[in-house]
Coordinates of C-alpha atoms in Angstrom, one line a residue:
M1 CA 0.0 0.0 0.0
K2 CA 2.7 2.4 0.7
I3 CA 4.3 2.0 -2.7
I4 CA 1.2 2.8 -4.4
T5 CA 1.0 5.9 -2.3
L6 CA 4.4 6.8 -3.0
I7 CA 3.9 6.3 -7.0
A8 CA 0.9 8.5 -6.7
Y9 CA 2.9 11.3 -5.0
V10 CA 5.6 11.0 -7.7
L11 CA 3.1 11.3 -10.4
A12 CA 1.5 14.2 -8.8
V13 CA 4.7 16.1 -8.4
L14 CA 5.7 15.4 -12.0
F15 CA 2.3 16.5 -13.2
L16 CA 2.5 19.7 -11.3
F17 CA 6.2 20.3 -12.6
F18 CA 5.0 19.8 -16.4
L19 CA 2.0 22.0 -15.8
L20 CA 4.0 24.9 -14.4
K21 CA 6.7 24.5 -16.9
S22 CA 4.2 24.9 -19.7
L23 CA 2.5 27.9 -18.0
W24 CA 5.8 29.6 -17.8
L25 CA 6.3 29.2 -21.6
V26 CA 2.8 30.2 -22.5
L27 CA 1.5 32.8 -20.1
P28 CA 3.8 35.6 -20.8
Q29 CA 2.6 35.8 -24.3
Y30 CA -1.0 36.5 -23.1
W31 CA -0.5 38.6 -20.0
W32 CA -0.9 41.8 -22.0
A33 CA -4.7 41.1 -21.9
F34 CA -5.2 41.5 -18.1
G35 CA -3.5 44.8 -17.7
R36 CA -5.2 46.6 -20.8
F37 CA -7.1 49.4 -18.9
K38 CA -4.4 50.4 -16.3
Y39 CA -1.5 51.7 -18.2
K40 CA -0.6 52.0 -21.9
F41 CA 2.3 49.7 -21.8
L42 CA 0.3 47.2 -19.9
Q43 CA -2.0 46.7 -22.8
N44 CA 0.8 44.6 -24.5
Y45 CA 2.5 42.8 -21.6
G46 CA 0.8 43.3 -18.2
K47 CA 2.6 43.6 -15.0
A48 CA 3.3 39.8 -14.7
G49 CA 4.2 39.7 -18.3
I50 CA 6.9 42.5 -17.9
Y51 CA 8.3 40.6 -14.8
F52 CA 8.6 37.3 -16.9
Y53 CA 10.2 39.1 -19.9
K54 CA 12.8 40.8 -17.6
L55 CA 13.6 37.5 -16.1
R56 CA 14.5 36.1 -19.4
G57 CA 16.8 39.3 -20.3
F58 CA 14.5 41.6 -22.2
K59 CA 14.5 45.3 -21.6
K60 CA 11.8 47.7 -21.9
F61 CA 12.2 50.4 -24.7
T62 CA 9.5 53.2 -24.9
F63 CA 8.9 55.0 -28.3
R64 CA 6.9 58.1 -29.1
K65 CA 4.7 58.2 -32.3
G66 CA 2.9 61.4 -33.3
S67 CA 3.1 65.1 -32.6
L68 CA 3.7 66.5 -29.3
K69 CA 0.0 67.1 -28.6
G70 CA -1.3 63.9 -29.8
A71 CA 1.9 61.7 -28.9
T72 CA 1.2 58.2 -28.4
E73 CA 3.8 56.4 -26.1
V74 CA 4.4 52.8 -27.2
T75 CA 6.5 50.5 -24.8
V76 CA 8.1 47.4 -26.4
M77 CA 9.8 44.5 -24.7
A78 CA 13.1 43.3 -26.5
K79 CA 16.5 42.3 -26.0
T80 CA 18.2 44.8 -28.3
E81 CA 17.3 48.4 -29.4
K82 CA 17.3 47.5 -33.0
E83 CA 15.0 44.7 -32.5
A84 CA 12.8 46.9 -30.3
Y85 CA 12.6 49.6 -33.0
R86 CA 11.7 46.9 -35.5
K87 CA 8.8 45.7 -33.4
F88 CA 7.6 49.1 -32.9
K89 CA 7.7 49.8 -36.6
T90 CA 5.8 46.4 -37.3
Y91 CA 3.2 47.2 -34.6
T92 CA 2.6 50.8 -35.6
N93 CA 2.4 50.3 -39.4
S94 CA 0.4 47.1 -39.6
N95 CA -3.3 47.1 -40.1
R96 CA -3.3 43.6 -39.0
S97 CA -2.0 44.3 -35.4
T98 CA -4.8 44.8 -33.0
R99 CA -2.5 45.1 -30.0
M100 CA -1.1 48.6 -31.2
Q101 CA -4.5 49.9 -32.3
Q102 CA -5.7 49.7 -28.8
I103 CA -3.3 52.0 -27.5

């Protein structure tokens, strides 16, 4: 009886480990939806999303688009400034991008 209980505990721990590992890989892509109405940059990433991105070596870059009166600040998470600028241009120029249209 003790062996069956031990096997059940090991399987439960393995299940939880793989569940948490899959959430660690998937959730940062979708956290932007939860903080949408608080701050502008949270529309893309959310507080927890920014935390996960920073853990993985990403930095936060902020760009301005528009005139001084109607300027929109867009924050992009990327590892290099060049990659951040490319993402910023892609998001702001693409009609298919719904994320940046919400900002």
